[in-house]
């Protein structure tokens, strides 16, 4: 163990780190530095570190002159990557060490909106904190640190990473990283790419369905005051076989087998598979639903009597008409989906368990089975690959597919029966041809099968979850994509799990409602949000008066600082307002500045002011919409009490 002096500079750095990331600061304090790490001075007198790995050792920075090494690196990188640097909006530096290369690199890209510094070596980071004053970097509002192993969860929790998919980004690997941390660099690159794909899928969902999601979330508050969370059922069905049914094309092949074992397993069915099973005479125990558009739920609205003895497990995003027509019991999940920081049920019912990363309704069926105690879990219709159709025959969302080749790429061509209107309904007299790029992923025989980008993301997500489950997961599929952690099987290989009759309904049919304490907290939360809206109205008026008497540059500086302060001091409330702002306006406020450094100062400030003013006016309108939505939800609750 290497003993380090308790220098004032270390305490100063540690306090700064606590202010930005208290959990990381605690990890640094508890970390013991091994003898393989030795602090030393370079020939030029600057701090350095000698690291021993196996039978060899190396200096993290040049032992002659670390500063010159850093400046040469920045100059060479700028020369080789000038186009990428000029168009970059976000920067990621992998490898920090003692930070000599940070300022030379930033001098080349002064217009960056956000910078993320990833230091994979946590021990080196602690050593640096003892000898290098890094408080200015740590506390900088547009610079974020990730130290140690990079995971998707760390990026999801990082404010500076939330817009990585919206603008050009550049990743810079420090010299030592490419020599001695090559495996870490590869992992970091893959995780960042996975995160960008995840954010793209989420943002596409928001752009296409954002208005409906907002509308549903506030309409469903009235249901949240009545229907309890699903948490009360956790662990109630331990060691029972669960069949999780999705609406992949192969589902039709397994309907006879599913009918044979219907009374010998708990059936959880994704909403899109419900119609297929019901019309084959299979009534599930649970239906899961998460989607905002009304189109896929027409069958439920037209046949509400079919839901009488079935449990609906859903989130507040889901089309409110489904909840209105459902005749069976309803339970809510709190979806920590990362799309918005605000979820009413998460804030109003803080003790509720959170279901993270519900990016597809099939993922909810899997998570739910796991939390209820399933053993084993059988996936059916979980193909996530393209056949002649995208879903099972008879599903309410099934479309035919043609695979075509053009310009060296593969596309799927789908003829849909109608085009979506603004409210999410289908104009049946019309039709639309939709083309999407096709990617290839391996099946269980390592053969390539076609899929879409969002399906490819779902495959990764499902595989990550299955791989960490204690209960065995089996996948009934012939030509579906390979899902890590889910073993492909034939029905004959798992039939021995279904020996006894399973009685499920008696447990969840007991009526359950919100407790008085839960309702009191929820009502208080809504009232608090309404009060925040009223205070925000006053802030809007103050800003209007201030910008009216200022010159152009002063207008921008004032408004930019005021909005930034609001997002910093009232993060949850401001993200709640963001839900009511068109995605294009938020996007422009984050990334529509990347070429401003090529304009004159006057034109640059005019463009920047127009963008920030557009955001300000949108915030004003959003506050009005939010206040109206909350007052309506609270009024409905008071009416039905």
Coordinates of C-alpha atoms in Angstrom, one line a residue:
X1 CA 0.0 0.0 0.0
X2 CA 1.3 3.5 -0.9
X3 CA 1.0 6.1 1.8
X4 CA 0.0 9.5 0.6
X5 CA 0.3 12.8 2.4
X6 CA -2.9 14.4 3.6
X7 CA -2.2 17.6 1.6
X8 CA -4.6 20.6 1.6
X9 CA -4.8 20.3 -2.2
X10 CA -6.3 16.8 -1.8
X11 CA -9.0 18.0 0.6
X12 CA -9.8 20.9 -1.7
X13 CA -10.2 18.6 -4.7
X14 CA -12.2 16.2 -2.7
X15 CA -14.7 18.9 -1.6
X16 CA -15.1 19.9 -5.2
X17 CA -15.7 16.3 -6.2
X18 CA -18.3 15.9 -3.4
X19 CA -20.2 18.9 -4.8
X20 CA -20.5 17.3 -8.2
X21 CA -20.5 13.6 -7.4
X22 CA -20.8 12.6 -3.7
X23 CA -20.8 8.8 -4.5
X24 CA -17.6 9.0 -6.5
X25 CA -15.9 11.1 -3.7
X26 CA -16.8 8.4 -1.2
X27 CA -15.3 5.7 -3.5
X28 CA -12.1 7.7 -3.8
X29 CA -11.8 8.2 0.0
X30 CA -12.2 4.4 0.5
X31 CA -9.8 3.4 -2.2
X32 CA -6.4 2.1 -1.2
X33 CA -3.5 2.9 -3.5
X34 CA -1.4 -0.2 -4.2
X35 CA 2.4 -0.2 -4.3
X36 CA 2.3 -0.6 -8.1
X37 CA 1.6 3.1 -8.3
X38 CA 4.5 5.5 -7.5
X39 CA 4.3 9.2 -7.4
X40 CA 7.4 10.9 -9.0
X41 CA 8.5 14.2 -10.5
X42 CA 9.4 14.5 -14.2
X43 CA 12.7 16.0 -15.3
X44 CA 10.9 19.3 -15.8
X45 CA 9.6 19.2 -12.2
X46 CA 5.9 18.4 -13.0
X47 CA 4.1 15.6 -11.2
X48 CA 4.0 12.2 -12.8
X49 CA 3.2 8.6 -11.9
X50 CA 5.1 5.3 -12.5
X51 CA 2.8 2.3 -12.9
X52 CA 3.9 -1.3 -12.7
X53 CA 1.9 -3.9 -14.6
X54 CA 3.2 -7.4 -14.3
X55 CA 6.9 -7.5 -15.0
X56 CA 7.1 -4.1 -16.7
X57 CA 6.4 -0.5 -15.6
X58 CA 5.7 2.7 -17.5
X59 CA 5.3 6.5 -16.8
X60 CA 1.8 7.8 -17.4
X61 CA 3.2 11.0 -18.8
X62 CA 6.5 11.7 -20.6
X63 CA 9.2 11.7 -17.9
X64 CA 11.1 14.5 -19.7
X65 CA 8.5 17.2 -20.1
X66 CA 4.8 16.2 -19.7
X67 CA 3.6 19.6 -20.8
X68 CA 5.5 19.6 -24.1
X69 CA 4.2 16.1 -24.7
X70 CA 0.6 17.3 -24.2
X71 CA 1.0 20.3 -26.5
X72 CA 2.6 18.2 -29.2
X73 CA -0.2 15.6 -28.9
X74 CA -2.9 18.4 -29.2
X75 CA -1.2 19.9 -32.2
X76 CA -0.9 16.6 -34.0
X77 CA -4.4 15.5 -33.2
X78 CA -5.7 18.8 -34.4
X79 CA -3.8 18.4 -37.6
X80 CA -5.0 14.9 -38.3
X81 CA -8.7 15.4 -37.2
X82 CA -9.3 19.1 -38.2
X83 CA -12.7 18.3 -39.9
X84 CA -14.0 16.4 -36.9
X85 CA -12.9 19.0 -34.5
X86 CA -14.5 21.9 -36.4
X87 CA -17.9 20.1 -36.5
X88 CA -17.7 18.7 -33.0
X89 CA -20.4 19.7 -30.5
X90 CA -19.5 17.3 -27.8
X91 CA -16.1 16.0 -26.7
X92 CA -15.0 12.9 -24.9
X93 CA -11.5 12.6 -23.6
X94 CA -10.4 9.1 -22.5
X95 CA -7.5 9.2 -20.0
X96 CA -6.9 12.2 -17.8
X97 CA -3.8 11.4 -15.7
X98 CA -2.5 14.7 -14.3
X99 CA -4.5 16.6 -17.0
X100 CA -1.7 18.2 -18.9
X101 CA -3.3 17.6 -22.3
X102 CA -6.7 19.1 -21.3
X103 CA -6.1 22.8 -21.9
X104 CA -4.1 22.3 -25.1
X105 CA -6.9 20.2 -26.5
X106 CA -9.6 22.6 -25.4
X107 CA -7.7 25.5 -27.1
X108 CA -8.4 23.6 -30.4
X109 CA -12.2 23.2 -29.7
X110 CA -13.3 26.2 -27.7
X111 CA -16.8 26.0 -29.0
X112 CA -17.6 22.6 -27.4
X113 CA -21.0 22.5 -25.7
X114 CA -20.1 19.6 -23.3
X115 CA -17.0 17.8 -22.4
X116 CA -16.9 14.4 -20.8
X117 CA -13.6 13.2 -19.2
X118 CA -13.4 9.4 -18.7
X119 CA -10.5 8.2 -16.5
X120 CA -10.6 4.4 -16.5
X121 CA -7.9 4.2 -13.8
X122 CA -9.5 5.1 -10.5
X123 CA -6.3 4.6 -8.6
X124 CA -4.4 7.1 -10.8
X125 CA -7.2 9.6 -10.4
X126 CA -6.9 9.5 -6.6
X127 CA -3.1 9.9 -6.8
X128 CA -3.6 12.9 -9.1
X129 CA -6.0 14.6 -6.6
X130 CA -3.2 14.7 -4.0
X131 CA -0.8 16.7 -6.2
X132 CA -2.7 18.6 -8.8
X133 CA -5.3 21.4 -8.2
X134 CA -8.2 20.2 -10.4
X135 CA -11.1 22.1 -8.7
X136 CA -11.7 24.4 -11.7
X137 CA -12.1 21.4 -14.0
X138 CA -14.2 19.4 -11.6
X139 CA -16.6 22.3 -10.8
X140 CA -16.9 23.5 -14.4
X141 CA -20.6 23.3 -15.4
X142 CA -19.9 22.0 -18.9
X143 CA -17.3 19.4 -17.9
X144 CA -18.2 16.0 -16.4
X145 CA -16.1 13.2 -15.0
X146 CA -16.6 9.5 -15.1
X147 CA -13.9 7.6 -13.2
X148 CA -13.4 3.8 -13.2
X149 CA -15.3 1.3 -15.4
X150 CA -17.7 3.0 -17.8
X151 CA -21.3 1.6 -17.8
X152 CA -24.5 2.6 -19.5
X153 CA -25.9 3.5 -16.1
X154 CA -23.1 6.0 -15.5
X155 CA -23.8 7.7 -18.8
X156 CA -27.6 7.7 -18.2
X157 CA -27.0 9.5 -14.9
X158 CA -24.7 12.1 -16.4
X159 CA -26.4 15.3 -17.4
X160 CA -23.7 16.2 -19.9
X161 CA -24.3 12.9 -21.8
X162 CA -28.0 13.3 -22.5
X163 CA -27.6 15.0 -25.9
X164 CA -24.7 13.0 -27.2
X165 CA -26.8 11.7 -30.1
X166 CA -28.0 15.2 -31.2
X167 CA -24.7 16.6 -32.5
X168 CA -21.3 15.6 -33.8
X169 CA -19.0 14.2 -31.1
X170 CA -15.3 13.5 -31.0
X171 CA -13.6 11.0 -28.8
X172 CA -9.9 11.6 -28.0
X173 CA -7.8 8.8 -26.5
X174 CA -4.8 10.1 -24.7
X175 CA -1.4 8.6 -25.8
X176 CA -1.0 6.3 -22.7
X177 CA -4.6 5.0 -23.1
X178 CA -3.8 3.7 -26.6
X179 CA -0.7 2.0 -25.4
X180 CA -1.5 0.6 -22.0
X181 CA -5.3 0.8 -21.6
X182 CA -6.4 -0.5 -25.0
X183 CA -9.0 -3.0 -23.6
X184 CA -10.5 -0.2 -21.6
X185 CA -10.6 2.1 -24.6
X186 CA -12.4 -0.5 -26.6
X187 CA -15.0 -1.0 -23.9
X188 CA -15.5 2.7 -23.5
X189 CA -16.0 3.1 -27.3
X190 CA -18.6 0.3 -27.4
X191 CA -20.5 1.6 -24.3
X192 CA -20.6 5.2 -25.7
X193 CA -22.0 3.8 -29.0
X194 CA -24.6 1.7 -27.3
X195 CA -25.6 4.7 -25.3
X196 CA -25.9 6.9 -28.4
X197 CA -28.1 4.3 -30.0
X198 CA -30.3 4.1 -26.9
X199 CA -30.7 7.9 -26.8
X200 CA -31.5 7.9 -30.5
X201 CA -34.3 5.3 -30.0
X202 CA -35.6 7.2 -27.0
X203 CA -35.5 10.6 -28.7
X204 CA -37.2 9.2 -31.9
X205 CA -39.9 7.9 -29.6
X206 CA -40.2 11.3 -28.0
X207 CA -40.4 13.1 -31.4
X208 CA -43.0 10.7 -32.8
X209 CA -45.0 10.1 -29.7
X210 CA -43.9 12.9 -27.3
X211 CA -47.2 14.8 -27.4
X212 CA -49.2 11.6 -26.8
X213 CA -46.9 10.6 -24.0
X214 CA -47.4 13.9 -22.2
X215 CA -51.1 13.8 -22.7
X216 CA -51.4 10.2 -21.3
X217 CA -49.1 10.9 -18.3
X218 CA -51.4 13.7 -17.1
X219 CA -54.7 11.9 -18.0
X220 CA -53.5 8.8 -16.2
X221 CA -52.8 10.7 -12.9
X222 CA -56.4 10.1 -12.0
X223 CA -55.8 6.4 -12.3
X224 CA -52.6 6.7 -10.3
X225 CA -54.7 8.1 -7.4
X226 CA -56.8 4.8 -7.4
X227 CA -54.7 1.9 -8.8
X228 CA -51.7 0.7 -6.7
X229 CA -48.2 -0.1 -7.9
X230 CA -47.3 -3.7 -8.9
X231 CA -44.7 -3.8 -6.1
X232 CA -47.1 -5.6 -3.8
X233 CA -47.0 -8.7 -6.0
X234 CA -43.2 -9.0 -6.0
X235 CA -42.0 -12.5 -4.9
X236 CA -45.6 -13.8 -4.6
X237 CA -45.1 -16.5 -7.2
X238 CA -41.7 -18.0 -6.5
X239 CA -40.7 -21.1 -8.4
X240 CA -43.6 -21.1 -10.7
X241 CA -43.1 -21.4 -14.5
X242 CA -43.8 -18.1 -16.4
X243 CA -44.5 -17.9 -20.1
X244 CA -43.7 -14.4 -21.5
X245 CA -45.4 -14.0 -24.9
X246 CA -44.4 -11.4 -27.5
X247 CA -45.9 -10.9 -30.9
X248 CA -43.0 -12.0 -33.1
X249 CA -43.7 -13.8 -36.4
X250 CA -43.0 -17.2 -34.9
X251 CA -45.7 -17.0 -32.2
X252 CA -48.3 -18.6 -34.5
X253 CA -46.1 -21.8 -34.7
X254 CA -46.4 -22.3 -30.9
X255 CA -50.1 -21.6 -30.3
X256 CA -51.0 -25.3 -30.0
X257 CA -48.2 -25.9 -27.5
X258 CA -49.2 -22.9 -25.4
X259 CA -52.8 -24.0 -25.3
X260 CA -51.7 -27.4 -23.9
X261 CA -49.9 -25.8 -20.9
X262 CA -52.2 -22.8 -20.4
X263 CA -53.4 -23.9 -16.9
X264 CA -49.9 -25.1 -15.8
X265 CA -48.0 -21.8 -16.0
X266 CA -48.5 -18.0 -15.4
X267 CA -49.0 -16.3 -18.8
X268 CA -47.8 -12.7 -19.2
X269 CA -48.7 -11.4 -22.6
X270 CA -47.5 -8.2 -24.4
X271 CA -50.4 -6.1 -25.6
X272 CA -49.7 -6.8 -29.3
X273 CA -50.0 -10.6 -28.7
X274 CA -53.3 -10.4 -26.8
X275 CA -55.6 -10.6 -29.8
X276 CA -53.6 -13.5 -31.3
X277 CA -54.0 -15.6 -28.1
X278 CA -57.6 -14.7 -27.3
X279 CA -58.8 -15.7 -30.8
X280 CA -57.0 -19.0 -30.4
X281 CA -58.8 -19.6 -27.1
X282 CA -55.9 -18.8 -24.7
X283 CA -56.7 -16.3 -21.9
X284 CA -53.6 -14.9 -20.3
X285 CA -53.2 -14.0 -16.6
X286 CA -51.5 -10.6 -17.2
X287 CA -51.3 -8.2 -20.1
X288 CA -48.5 -5.6 -20.2
X289 CA -48.8 -2.3 -22.0
X290 CA -46.5 0.7 -22.3
X291 CA -47.2 2.5 -25.7
X292 CA -48.9 5.9 -26.1
X293 CA -50.7 5.7 -29.5
X294 CA -54.3 4.5 -29.4
X295 CA -54.1 2.5 -32.7
X296 CA -52.9 -0.8 -31.2
X297 CA -55.5 -0.7 -28.4
X298 CA -58.6 -0.6 -30.6
X299 CA -59.3 -4.3 -30.1
X300 CA -59.4 -3.7 -26.3
X301 CA -61.7 -0.7 -26.6
X302 CA -64.0 -2.7 -28.9
X303 CA -64.0 -5.8 -26.7
X304 CA -63.6 -4.6 -23.1
X305 CA -65.5 -7.6 -21.7
X306 CA -62.5 -9.8 -22.7
X307 CA -60.4 -8.0 -20.0
X308 CA -62.6 -8.7 -17.0
X309 CA -60.5 -11.3 -15.3
X310 CA -57.1 -10.2 -16.5
X311 CA -54.5 -8.1 -14.7
X312 CA -53.2 -5.1 -16.6
X313 CA -49.7 -4.0 -15.7
X314 CA -48.9 -0.7 -17.3
X315 CA -47.0 2.7 -17.0
X316 CA -48.3 6.2 -17.1
X317 CA -47.1 6.6 -20.7
X318 CA -49.8 4.2 -21.9
X319 CA -52.8 5.3 -23.9
X320 CA -55.3 6.5 -21.3
X321 CA -58.2 5.0 -23.2
X322 CA -56.9 1.5 -22.5
X323 CA -57.0 2.2 -18.7
X324 CA -60.5 3.7 -19.1
X325 CA -62.0 0.6 -20.8
X326 CA -60.1 -2.1 -18.8
X327 CA -62.5 -4.1 -16.7
X328 CA -60.0 -6.2 -14.8
X329 CA -57.6 -5.1 -12.0
X330 CA -54.8 -2.6 -12.9
X331 CA -51.3 -2.2 -11.4
X332 CA -48.8 0.5 -12.2
X333 CA -45.0 0.2 -12.8
X334 CA -42.8 3.3 -12.1
X335 CA -40.8 3.5 -15.3
X336 CA -37.4 5.1 -14.7
X337 CA -37.0 5.4 -18.5
X338 CA -34.5 8.2 -18.7
X339 CA -36.6 10.0 -21.3
X340 CA -37.7 12.6 -18.7
X341 CA -36.5 13.1 -15.2
X342 CA -40.1 13.7 -14.2
X343 CA -42.4 10.8 -13.7
X344 CA -45.4 11.7 -11.5
X345 CA -45.6 8.4 -9.8
X346 CA -41.9 8.4 -9.0
X347 CA -42.1 11.7 -7.3
X348 CA -45.5 11.4 -5.8
X349 CA -44.9 7.8 -4.5
X350 CA -41.2 7.8 -3.7
X351 CA -41.2 4.4 -2.0
X352 CA -42.3 2.6 -5.2
X353 CA -39.9 0.3 -7.0
X354 CA -38.5 1.6 -10.3
X355 CA -38.4 -0.4 -13.5
X356 CA -35.4 0.9 -15.4
X357 CA -35.0 0.6 -19.1
X358 CA -38.4 -0.5 -20.2
X359 CA -37.6 0.2 -23.8
X360 CA -40.1 -2.4 -25.2
X361 CA -43.2 -4.0 -23.8
X362 CA -41.5 -7.4 -24.2
X363 CA -38.9 -6.1 -21.7
X364 CA -41.6 -5.3 -19.2
X365 CA -43.0 -8.9 -19.5
X366 CA -39.5 -10.2 -18.7
X367 CA -38.8 -7.9 -15.8
X368 CA -42.2 -8.5 -14.3
X369 CA -41.8 -12.3 -14.5
X370 CA -38.4 -11.9 -12.8
X371 CA -39.7 -9.7 -10.0
X372 CA -42.8 -11.9 -9.3
X373 CA -40.5 -14.9 -8.7
X374 CA -40.6 -16.8 -12.0
X375 CA -38.6 -20.0 -12.3
X376 CA -38.1 -20.8 -15.2
X377 CA -39.0 -18.1 -17.7
X378 CA -40.1 -19.2 -21.2
X379 CA -39.9 -16.6 -24.0
X380 CA -42.3 -17.1 -26.9
X381 CA -42.5 -14.9 -30.0
X382 CA -39.4 -13.0 -29.0
X383 CA -37.9 -13.1 -32.5
X384 CA -36.6 -9.5 -33.0
X385 CA -35.9 -10.5 -36.6
X386 CA -37.8 -9.9 -39.8
X387 CA -39.7 -12.5 -41.7
X388 CA -42.4 -11.9 -44.3
X389 CA -44.2 -9.9 -41.6
X390 CA -42.9 -7.8 -38.7
X391 CA -45.3 -9.4 -36.1
X392 CA -47.4 -12.5 -35.7
X393 CA -50.3 -13.1 -38.0
X394 CA -53.5 -11.8 -36.4
X395 CA -51.8 -9.2 -34.3
X396 CA -53.3 -5.7 -34.4
X397 CA -50.0 -4.2 -35.6
X398 CA -48.8 -6.8 -38.2
X399 CA -47.5 -5.5 -41.5
X400 CA -46.1 -7.4 -44.5
X401 CA -42.4 -6.8 -45.3
X402 CA -40.3 -7.0 -48.4
X403 CA -36.5 -7.0 -48.1
X404 CA -34.8 -5.0 -50.9
X405 CA -31.2 -4.1 -51.8
X406 CA -30.2 -0.7 -53.0
X407 CA -26.9 1.2 -53.3
X408 CA -25.1 -1.5 -51.4
X409 CA -27.5 -1.4 -48.4
X410 CA -30.4 -3.5 -47.3
X411 CA -33.9 -2.0 -46.6
X412 CA -37.2 -3.3 -45.5
X413 CA -40.3 -2.1 -47.3
X414 CA -43.5 -2.1 -45.3
X415 CA -46.9 -1.3 -46.7
X416 CA -49.0 -0.1 -43.8
X417 CA -52.8 -0.2 -44.0
X418 CA -53.2 3.5 -43.2
X419 CA -51.3 6.6 -42.2
X420 CA -51.1 8.0 -38.7
X421 CA -52.9 11.2 -38.0
X422 CA -51.7 13.8 -35.4
X423 CA -53.6 12.2 -32.6
X424 CA -52.1 8.8 -33.3
X425 CA -55.2 7.3 -35.0
X426 CA -55.2 5.6 -38.4
X427 CA -56.6 7.1 -41.6
X428 CA -58.0 3.9 -43.1
X429 CA -58.6 5.3 -46.5
X430 CA -54.9 5.9 -47.0
X431 CA -51.8 3.8 -47.0
X432 CA -48.1 4.4 -46.7
X433 CA -44.9 2.7 -47.8
X434 CA -42.2 2.8 -45.2
X435 CA -38.6 2.0 -45.8
X436 CA -36.1 1.3 -43.0
X437 CA -32.5 0.3 -43.1
X438 CA -31.9 -3.4 -42.3
X439 CA -29.1 -4.7 -40.2
X440 CA -27.9 -8.3 -39.7
X441 CA -27.5 -10.0 -36.3
X442 CA -26.6 -13.6 -35.5
X443 CA -29.3 -16.2 -34.8
X444 CA -28.8 -19.2 -32.5
X445 CA -26.9 -21.0 -35.3
X446 CA -24.6 -18.0 -35.9
X447 CA -26.4 -17.3 -39.2
X448 CA -27.2 -13.7 -40.0
X449 CA -30.9 -12.7 -39.7
X450 CA -32.3 -9.3 -40.7
X451 CA -33.5 -6.8 -38.1
X452 CA -34.0 -3.1 -37.5
X453 CA -31.8 -0.7 -35.5
X454 CA -34.3 -0.4 -32.7
X455 CA -34.8 -4.2 -32.6
X456 CA -31.0 -4.6 -32.4
X457 CA -31.0 -2.3 -29.4
X458 CA -33.8 -4.4 -27.8
X459 CA -31.7 -7.6 -28.4
X460 CA -28.8 -6.0 -26.4
X461 CA -31.1 -4.8 -23.6
X462 CA -32.9 -8.1 -23.3
X463 CA -29.7 -10.1 -23.4
X464 CA -28.2 -7.9 -20.7
X465 CA -31.1 -8.5 -18.4
X466 CA -31.4 -12.2 -19.1
X467 CA -27.7 -12.7 -18.4
X468 CA -28.1 -11.4 -14.8
X469 CA -31.3 -13.3 -13.9
X470 CA -31.0 -16.1 -11.3
X471 CA -33.8 -18.2 -12.9
X472 CA -33.1 -20.0 -16.2
X473 CA -34.5 -18.3 -19.3
X474 CA -35.5 -20.3 -22.4
X475 CA -36.4 -19.0 -25.8
X476 CA -38.9 -20.8 -28.0
X477 CA -37.8 -19.6 -31.5
X478 CA -36.6 -21.1 -34.7
X479 CA -35.2 -18.2 -36.7
X480 CA -35.1 -15.5 -34.1
X481 CA -32.1 -13.4 -33.2
X482 CA -29.8 -14.8 -30.5
X483 CA -30.5 -13.3 -27.1
X484 CA -27.7 -13.6 -24.6
X485 CA -28.7 -15.4 -21.4
X486 CA -31.7 -17.0 -23.1
X487 CA -31.1 -20.6 -24.2
X488 CA -32.9 -21.6 -27.4
X489 CA -35.0 -24.7 -26.8
X490 CA -37.7 -26.8 -28.5
X491 CA -41.0 -27.3 -26.7
X492 CA -40.2 -31.0 -26.0
X493 CA -37.1 -29.9 -24.0
X494 CA -39.1 -27.8 -21.5
X495 CA -42.4 -29.6 -21.3
X496 CA -41.4 -31.3 -18.0
X497 CA -41.6 -27.9 -16.3
X498 CA -45.4 -27.9 -16.7
X499 CA -46.6 -30.7 -14.5
X500 CA -48.9 -28.9 -12.0
X501 CA -51.9 -26.6 -12.3
X502 CA -51.1 -23.0 -11.4
X503 CA -53.8 -21.0 -9.7
X504 CA -52.9 -17.3 -10.2
X505 CA -56.1 -15.2 -10.1
X506 CA -57.0 -15.8 -6.5
X507 CA -54.0 -13.8 -5.3
X508 CA -54.3 -10.7 -7.4
X509 CA -58.1 -10.4 -7.4
X510 CA -58.1 -9.2 -3.8
X511 CA -59.0 -5.6 -4.1
X512 CA -56.2 -3.2 -3.3
X513 CA -56.1 0.6 -3.3
X514 CA -53.8 3.4 -2.5
X515 CA -53.2 4.1 1.2
X516 CA -54.3 7.4 2.7
X517 CA -50.6 8.3 3.2
X518 CA -49.9 7.7 -0.4
X519 CA -52.8 9.8 -1.5
X520 CA -51.8 12.6 0.8
X521 CA -48.2 12.6 -0.5
X522 CA -49.4 12.6 -4.1
X523 CA -51.8 15.5 -3.6
X524 CA -49.1 17.4 -1.8
X525 CA -46.8 16.8 -4.8
X526 CA -49.3 18.1 -7.3
X527 CA -49.9 21.2 -5.2
X528 CA -46.2 21.8 -4.9
X529 CA -45.8 21.6 -8.7
X530 CA -48.7 24.1 -9.2
X531 CA -46.9 26.5 -6.7
X532 CA -43.7 26.1 -8.7
X533 CA -45.7 27.1 -11.9
X534 CA -46.9 30.2 -10.1
X535 CA -43.4 31.2 -9.0
X536 CA -42.2 30.5 -12.6
X537 CA -44.8 32.9 -14.0
X538 CA -43.3 35.6 -11.8
X539 CA -39.8 34.8 -13.0
X540 CA -41.1 35.0 -16.6
X541 CA -42.4 38.5 -16.0
X542 CA -39.2 39.6 -14.4
X543 CA -37.2 38.3 -17.4
X544 CA -39.5 40.1 -19.8
X545 CA -38.9 43.4 -18.1
X546 CA -35.2 42.9 -18.0
X547 CA -34.6 42.0 -21.6
X548 CA -36.9 44.9 -22.8
X549 CA -34.3 47.4 -21.5
X550 CA -31.1 45.7 -22.6
X551 CA -29.0 45.7 -25.8
X552 CA -28.7 42.6 -28.0
X553 CA -25.6 41.1 -26.3
X554 CA -26.8 41.9 -22.9
X555 CA -30.2 40.4 -23.7
X556 CA -28.5 37.1 -24.7
X557 CA -26.1 37.0 -21.7
X558 CA -28.9 37.8 -19.2
X559 CA -31.4 35.3 -20.6
X560 CA -28.8 32.6 -21.1
X561 CA -27.6 32.9 -17.5
X562 CA -31.1 33.1 -16.1
X563 CA -32.3 30.0 -17.9
X564 CA -29.1 28.1 -17.0
X565 CA -29.6 29.1 -13.3
X566 CA -33.2 27.8 -13.5
X567 CA -32.1 24.4 -14.9
X568 CA -29.4 24.2 -12.3
X569 CA -31.5 25.2 -9.2
X570 CA -34.8 23.6 -10.2
X571 CA -33.7 20.6 -12.3
X572 CA -36.8 18.4 -11.8
X573 CA -39.3 21.2 -12.4
X574 CA -37.4 22.4 -15.6
X575 CA -37.4 18.9 -17.0
X576 CA -41.1 18.8 -16.3
X577 CA -41.5 21.9 -18.4
X578 CA -39.3 20.4 -21.1
X579 CA -42.0 17.7 -21.5
X580 CA -44.3 20.5 -22.9
X581 CA -41.7 21.9 -25.3
X582 CA -41.3 20.7 -28.9
X583 CA -38.2 18.5 -29.3
X584 CA -36.9 20.7 -32.2
X585 CA -36.7 23.8 -29.9
X586 CA -34.8 21.9 -27.2
X587 CA -32.5 20.4 -29.8
X588 CA -31.8 23.9 -31.2
X589 CA -31.0 25.2 -27.8
X590 CA -28.5 22.4 -27.2
X591 CA -26.7 22.0 -30.5
X592 CA -27.6 24.6 -33.1
X593 CA -24.5 26.6 -32.5
X594 CA -21.7 24.4 -33.8
X595 CA -20.7 26.8 -36.6
X596 CA -21.2 30.1 -34.8
X597 CA -17.4 30.5 -34.4
X598 CA -17.2 31.1 -38.1
X599 CA -19.5 34.2 -38.0
X600 CA -19.0 37.8 -37.0
X601 CA -19.6 38.6 -33.4
X602 CA -22.8 40.5 -34.1
X603 CA -24.3 37.7 -36.2
X604 CA -23.2 35.1 -33.7
X605 CA -25.0 36.9 -30.9
X606 CA -28.1 37.5 -33.0
X607 CA -28.4 33.8 -33.8
X608 CA -27.7 32.8 -30.2
X609 CA -30.2 35.2 -28.9
X610 CA -32.9 34.1 -31.3
X611 CA -32.4 30.5 -30.1
X612 CA -32.5 31.3 -26.4
X613 CA -35.5 33.6 -26.9
X614 CA -37.4 30.8 -28.7
X615 CA -36.6 28.5 -25.7
X616 CA -37.7 31.2 -23.3
X617 CA -41.1 31.7 -25.0
X618 CA -41.6 28.0 -25.2
X619 CA -40.9 27.7 -21.4
X620 CA -43.5 30.4 -20.8
X621 CA -46.1 28.4 -22.8
X622 CA -45.0 25.1 -21.3
X623 CA -45.6 26.5 -17.8
X624 CA -49.2 27.5 -18.7
X625 CA -49.8 24.0 -20.2
X626 CA -48.3 22.2 -17.2
X627 CA -50.3 24.2 -14.7
X628 CA -53.5 23.5 -16.6
X629 CA -52.8 19.8 -16.7
X630 CA -52.0 19.5 -13.0
X631 CA -55.1 21.5 -12.0
X632 CA -57.3 19.3 -14.2
X633 CA -55.8 16.1 -12.7
X634 CA -56.2 17.4 -9.1
X635 CA -59.7 18.5 -9.8
X636 CA -60.7 15.1 -11.1
X637 CA -59.3 13.4 -8.0
X638 CA -61.3 15.8 -5.7
X639 CA -64.4 15.1 -7.7
X640 CA -64.2 11.3 -7.4
X641 CA -63.2 11.1 -3.7

